[in-house]
Amino acid sequence: MNHSCEPSPAPAPPTDPWRRFAEKYWAKEPVVVPGGPPSGLDAAGAHRLMVAAASAPGPTRLRLAVPDGVLCDPGPLLPSPADRDTSAYAARLASSGQLTDSGWLLTAEHALSLDFTLWSRVRDAVAGLWRHVGRPPLPVTAELAVGTRHQAAEEFGARPDAAALTWVLDGSLTMRVRPEHTGTEFALHATAGDLVHWPAGSTHLDDRTRPCTTLRLSVPARTTSALPYVGEVVRELLRQDAPAADEQPAVPHPAPAAPDGRLTPAPPFTEPGRRYVAALAGDAPERALLLRWAGLHSAGGLDPAPPPRPGVPLAPHHRLRRTADILCLRPAAEQLIWAAHGHARRSTDPVTRRVLDHLAAVPRTGVGALAEACGLRADSPGLLSLLTELYRVRALELVR
């Protein structure tokens, strides 16, 4: 290990800490920034998210690692509402008789999407960085981790082609980071309040000698990061366009051959290729990518976004307050894409443009007044449907 690469303490941040961070550290070499720009999340919030993730269905993934592997069914070893904080949870595991003499690490992916308030705080916090380095066009993923006496068994990357931002929310963490194409290994030690950053392509080992909670954001940082994402969009379009009676491909055996011995690819294999070429020749992939980009833009890249909440019946007397900037794009003459808080919608209804234009100019209004300003009836289905969807994605709130 090259101990000469241990970072020196960073000087006190200026008024805009993200600007200094972007100019001095971003995408350069691994670094610890003591008292760096905050993440918007504290240890108490991280614990609440872990508890919620332990009982949440859907995409949130929890993983409890121990020295000799990963527990397939942690069950009661996961955090619960009875654990008042991370320290209480760690103490319970230590007294359970199952993990008394061994370390452990609990990680949760996508847990931020379980709480809109905490998700939006993190999104708003890192928005300061995007102002200086550019807003990421691909999903920025978050991982929460809490553990003690745990050392990673092997080097791994936060995500392929991604830069990492790691906040130590409590405790302390030692990391050995090795950037690609270099024989230099950086020894990083961070404590509560510190921000750790390394550029894309780095591998790292984490070592937690005592209870420590972290939030790590993986930020796609290279053009190649888009390839799997674009491929997923194209695959979804091909699935939608697949014949209703699509069956498993089968060809005769032995394969038919021409008199000179040449083989001709069978239709079950050439047909998917034809559909693939046809899909790329149209504008459907671009439309799908634009819709997804609009959602990511409104989320500051942080993905996934919290799901929409239930709607409420709206009436002319209801007062509304706009709580977010609503992104509006017009990809074609008769089309409109709008997005807020990570959710994007496509519309061809001319009412949508008139309503969104008015909401952009008047942040507070009533349903009846909005209808009158847009030349609509107060019970217009198009108006009420749009306002309900804006409420569901939290771009509008009812004023009591």
XYZ file of C-alpha atoms in Angstrom:
400
model
C 0.000 0.000 0.000
C 1.235 3.451 -0.857
C 0.562 5.362 2.361
C 1.873 8.536 0.742
C -1.513 8.702 -1.005
C -3.439 9.189 2.210
C -5.402 12.436 1.683
C -4.579 15.525 3.635
C -7.464 17.289 5.379
C -9.350 19.617 3.063
C -9.489 23.283 4.064
C -12.733 24.814 5.254
C -15.346 24.972 2.479
C -16.333 28.292 0.957
C -19.874 29.656 0.772
C -20.746 27.242 -2.049
C -19.133 23.958 -0.977
C -20.209 22.113 -4.119
C -18.419 24.597 -6.363
C -15.132 24.078 -4.592
C -15.689 20.316 -4.549
C -16.400 20.262 -8.301
C -13.343 22.341 -9.142
C -10.891 20.626 -6.813
C -11.987 17.002 -6.474
C -14.654 15.835 -8.939
C -13.520 13.010 -11.282
C -9.881 13.394 -10.240
C -8.425 11.062 -7.599
C -9.926 9.402 -4.491
C -10.328 11.893 -1.689
C -11.889 12.416 1.723
C -13.454 15.847 2.206
C -13.905 16.450 5.956
C -17.150 18.252 6.654
C -17.916 18.140 2.925
C -21.149 19.197 1.239
C -24.035 17.512 3.098
C -26.168 14.760 1.575
C -29.515 15.879 2.982
C -29.783 12.647 4.990
C -28.733 11.962 8.581
C -28.223 8.718 10.484
C -31.716 8.839 11.987
C -33.268 9.187 8.550
C -31.140 6.340 7.220
C -32.335 4.111 10.071
C -35.979 4.928 9.299
C -35.402 3.977 5.681
C -33.757 0.682 6.672
C -36.722 -0.175 8.899
C -39.133 0.667 6.099
C -37.101 -1.378 3.608
C -37.210 -4.428 5.886
C -40.984 -4.693 5.410
C -41.405 -3.116 1.982
C -42.360 -5.124 -1.108
C -41.120 -4.232 -4.561
C -37.701 -3.231 -5.829
C -36.033 -2.393 -2.508
C -33.314 -4.987 -1.925
C -31.841 -5.760 1.500
C -28.676 -7.810 1.902
C -27.243 -8.928 5.248
C -23.639 -10.041 4.820
C -21.587 -11.899 7.436
C -17.928 -12.986 7.252
C -18.679 -16.312 5.546
C -21.356 -15.162 3.106
C -24.813 -13.607 2.819
C -27.793 -14.726 4.896
C -30.542 -15.909 2.560
C -33.360 -15.240 5.025
C -32.289 -12.751 7.747
C -35.820 -12.586 9.157
C -35.674 -11.216 12.727
C -32.112 -10.006 12.157
C -33.430 -7.150 10.014
C -34.180 -3.774 11.648
C -37.665 -3.310 13.074
C -39.714 -0.412 14.520
C -38.682 -1.625 17.985
C -35.089 -0.565 17.240
C -35.102 3.116 18.150
C -31.894 3.838 16.211
C -28.894 2.190 14.572
C -27.104 1.736 17.900
C -30.094 -0.103 19.339
C -30.275 -2.301 16.248
C -26.567 -3.156 16.469
C -26.916 -3.902 20.169
C -29.826 -6.249 19.475
C -27.804 -8.174 16.900
C -24.885 -8.435 19.327
C -27.172 -9.875 22.022
C -29.135 -12.207 19.774
C -26.638 -15.037 20.100
C -26.427 -15.432 16.314
C -23.978 -12.659 15.407
C -22.250 -12.243 18.750
C -18.712 -12.945 17.599
C -18.905 -11.861 13.977
C -19.273 -8.667 12.046
C -22.081 -7.893 9.652
C -23.108 -5.425 6.958
C -26.688 -4.596 5.990
C -27.127 -2.843 2.645
C -30.291 -1.537 1.009
C -30.703 -0.452 -2.606
C -33.481 1.932 -3.658
C -34.517 2.553 -0.037
C -34.642 6.330 -0.597
C -37.728 5.872 -2.785
C -39.673 4.695 0.277
C -39.838 8.207 1.747
C -40.573 11.183 -0.491
C -39.345 13.758 2.026
C -35.953 12.104 2.508
C -35.616 11.322 -1.213
C -36.269 14.952 -2.128
C -33.780 16.201 0.474
C -31.009 14.104 -1.045
C -32.034 15.129 -4.566
C -32.014 18.807 -3.617
C -28.675 18.458 -1.803
C -26.805 16.983 -4.788
C -28.463 19.446 -7.160
C -25.700 21.829 -6.055
C -23.117 19.502 -7.587
C -25.014 19.120 -10.872
C -24.990 22.904 -11.296
C -21.209 22.715 -11.650
C -20.550 19.352 -13.353
C -23.768 18.918 -15.347
C -26.935 17.001 -14.589
C -26.516 13.235 -15.118
C -28.660 11.950 -18.011
C -28.698 8.390 -16.597
C -30.007 7.026 -13.287
C -28.052 7.887 -10.151
C -28.568 5.018 -7.702
C -28.363 5.130 -3.915
C -27.211 2.488 -1.462
C -27.593 2.690 2.302
C -25.318 0.553 4.446
C -24.913 -0.045 8.166
C -22.558 -2.518 9.762
C -19.784 -3.199 12.228
C -16.609 -5.284 12.317
C -17.079 -6.046 8.649
C -14.466 -6.038 5.929
C -15.302 -6.597 2.271
C -13.963 -9.934 1.049
C -12.928 -8.689 -2.389
C -12.516 -5.521 -4.392
C -15.497 -4.325 -6.346
C -16.709 -1.190 -8.068
C -19.569 0.942 -6.777
C -21.010 0.391 -10.247
C -19.338 -0.099 -13.636
C -18.421 3.202 -15.277
C -19.730 5.146 -12.263
C -18.173 7.679 -9.929
C -18.967 7.343 -6.226
C -20.058 9.804 -3.556
C -20.059 8.266 -0.066
C -21.242 10.112 3.024
C -20.372 8.742 6.462
C -23.504 9.461 8.491
C -22.188 8.059 11.766
C -19.214 6.054 12.995
C -16.054 5.731 10.926
C -14.994 3.898 7.789
C -11.651 2.935 6.275
C -11.434 2.391 2.515
C -8.705 1.250 0.182
C -9.405 2.597 -3.288
C -7.523 1.698 -6.440
C -8.257 3.816 -9.547
C -8.073 2.001 -12.861
C -4.890 2.030 -14.968
C -2.737 2.811 -11.940
C -0.778 0.822 -9.411
C -1.476 3.386 -6.705
C -3.741 2.434 -3.820
C -5.297 5.197 -1.720
C -5.906 4.657 1.988
C -8.921 6.708 3.019
C -10.257 7.136 6.541
C -13.540 8.979 7.021
C -15.631 9.818 10.048
C -19.145 11.163 10.553
C -19.776 14.219 8.384
C -17.085 13.387 5.823
C -17.680 12.927 2.102
C -15.602 10.366 0.179
C -15.306 10.533 -3.600
C -13.554 8.442 -6.211
C -13.749 8.584 -10.017
C -15.335 6.048 -12.331
C -13.530 2.765 -12.829
C -12.144 2.519 -9.293
C -12.269 -0.583 -7.139
C -12.487 -0.387 -3.377
C -12.499 -2.306 -0.113
C -14.530 -1.073 2.872
C -13.538 -1.833 6.459
C -15.896 -0.993 9.336
C -14.262 -1.664 12.694
C -17.230 -0.276 14.644
C -20.868 0.604 13.857
C -20.986 2.863 10.818
C -23.783 4.092 8.562
C -23.166 5.350 5.024
C -25.035 6.662 2.009
C -23.371 5.992 -1.346
C -24.489 7.480 -4.665
C -23.241 5.885 -7.894
C -23.100 8.450 -10.689
C -22.808 7.215 -14.308
C -19.775 9.028 -15.660
C -19.029 7.617 -19.103
C -20.705 7.318 -22.489
C -20.603 3.532 -22.251
C -22.867 3.749 -19.186
C -25.777 4.438 -21.549
C -25.440 1.225 -23.552
C -27.295 -1.150 -21.188
C -29.907 1.538 -20.574
C -30.602 2.129 -24.278
C -30.601 -1.623 -24.878
C -33.277 -2.049 -22.203
C -35.480 0.550 -23.922
C -35.100 -1.173 -27.298
C -35.848 -4.591 -25.778
C -39.043 -3.253 -24.226
C -40.146 -1.853 -27.587
C -39.455 -5.222 -29.228
C -41.476 -7.009 -26.550
C -44.416 -4.690 -27.163
C -44.164 -5.335 -30.906
C -43.793 -9.121 -30.584
C -46.491 -11.232 -32.270
C -49.264 -12.364 -29.937
C -48.535 -16.025 -30.673
C -44.759 -15.728 -30.380
C -43.357 -19.195 -29.683
C -39.998 -20.682 -28.875
C -37.853 -20.786 -32.041
C -37.287 -24.241 -33.539
C -35.432 -25.268 -36.689
C -35.131 -28.609 -38.483
C -32.198 -30.864 -37.615
C -29.943 -31.195 -39.399
C -30.169 -27.662 -40.735
C -31.066 -27.474 -44.464
C -28.060 -26.662 -46.641
C -27.664 -25.413 -50.218
C -26.063 -27.747 -52.794
C -22.714 -26.069 -52.223
C -22.961 -26.655 -48.468
C -23.830 -23.115 -47.411
C -26.331 -22.727 -44.574
C -29.119 -20.171 -44.636
C -30.196 -18.691 -41.280
C -33.637 -19.945 -40.315
C -36.539 -17.420 -40.138
C -36.956 -17.830 -36.335
C -33.510 -16.244 -35.992
C -33.665 -13.656 -38.761
C -37.109 -12.328 -37.820
C -36.014 -10.827 -34.462
C -33.144 -9.126 -36.294
C -35.559 -7.659 -38.803
C -37.795 -6.346 -36.007
C -34.748 -4.884 -34.251
C -33.649 -2.981 -37.369
C -37.224 -1.762 -37.942
C -37.479 -0.504 -34.356
C -34.244 1.470 -34.644
C -35.345 2.961 -37.985
C -38.418 4.561 -36.378
C -38.663 7.306 -33.800
C -40.087 5.103 -31.020
C -36.709 4.606 -29.253
C -36.041 8.346 -29.244
C -39.525 9.079 -27.867
C -39.125 6.459 -25.139
C -35.689 7.764 -24.168
C -36.917 11.357 -24.121
C -39.811 10.412 -21.843
C -37.443 8.626 -19.466
C -34.902 11.460 -19.602
C -37.613 13.976 -18.673
C -38.431 11.951 -15.566
C -34.768 11.687 -14.592
C -34.219 15.402 -15.165
C -37.069 16.266 -12.807
C -35.593 13.864 -10.234
C -32.096 15.309 -10.423
C -31.047 11.905 -11.729
C -31.940 10.160 -8.456
C -33.620 6.881 -9.389
C -36.012 5.306 -8.636
C -38.363 8.056 -7.570
C -40.989 7.487 -4.864
C -44.183 6.075 -6.420
C -47.197 8.353 -6.953
C -49.502 8.733 -3.989
C -53.271 8.094 -4.119
C -55.351 10.790 -5.770
C -58.115 12.831 -4.161
C -61.468 13.941 -5.629
C -61.113 17.557 -6.760
C -63.919 20.110 -6.885
C -64.127 23.767 -8.075
C -63.775 25.114 -4.518
C -60.431 23.398 -3.886
C -57.367 25.608 -3.624
C -54.073 24.373 -5.056
C -50.419 25.254 -4.529
C -47.680 24.277 -6.956
C -44.773 22.740 -5.044
C -42.361 21.906 -7.879
C -41.171 23.209 -11.200
C -42.945 21.197 -13.885
C -40.681 20.365 -16.806
C -42.415 20.718 -20.197
C -41.051 19.428 -23.507
C -42.653 19.496 -26.942
C -41.065 16.698 -29.018
C -43.625 17.137 -31.839
C -46.275 19.646 -32.881
C -49.168 17.758 -31.273
C -47.291 16.203 -28.381
C -46.261 17.376 -24.944
C -44.147 15.702 -22.265
C -44.336 17.001 -18.712
C -42.444 15.724 -15.678
C -42.199 16.364 -11.948
C -40.436 14.566 -9.085
C -39.181 11.751 -11.289
C -42.436 10.987 -13.118
C -42.983 11.863 -16.776
C -46.206 11.806 -18.762
C -46.979 12.195 -22.462
C -50.066 14.125 -23.607
C -51.713 15.132 -26.866
C -54.549 17.047 -25.181
C -54.268 20.822 -25.893
C -55.772 21.448 -22.460
C -52.541 20.205 -20.859
C -50.406 22.984 -22.324
C -52.846 25.726 -21.293
C -53.130 24.445 -17.727
C -49.380 23.954 -17.242
C -48.621 27.413 -18.667
C -51.041 28.981 -16.189
C -49.679 26.981 -13.252
C -46.145 28.108 -14.125
C -47.237 31.745 -13.895
C -49.540 31.447 -10.865
C -48.203 29.111 -8.163
C -51.441 29.352 -6.122
C -54.914 29.093 -7.592
C -58.282 27.409 -7.237
C -59.684 24.685 -9.453
C -62.557 26.952 -10.499
C -60.301 29.954 -11.156
C -57.865 27.790 -13.114
C -60.662 26.435 -15.281
C -61.933 29.947 -15.993
C -58.445 31.229 -16.868
C -57.978 28.342 -19.321
C -61.434 28.684 -20.898
C -62.679 25.386 -19.470
C -65.590 24.163 -17.394
C -64.732 23.522 -13.754
C -65.809 19.895 -14.190
C -63.824 19.397 -17.392
C -62.599 15.757 -17.406
C -59.324 16.777 -19.064
C -58.636 19.432 -16.427
C -59.525 17.257 -13.431
C -57.569 14.301 -14.778
C -54.438 16.423 -15.244
C -54.746 18.090 -11.823
C -55.252 14.721 -10.156
C -52.116 13.341 -11.782
C -50.132 16.448 -10.800
C -51.349 15.951 -7.232
C -50.397 12.248 -7.296
C -46.789 13.039 -8.302
C -46.699 15.778 -5.619
C -46.341 18.719 -7.989
C -49.543 20.158 -6.487
C -50.765 20.286 -2.894
C -54.191 21.122 -1.539
C -54.317 24.349 0.463
C -56.430 23.759 3.545
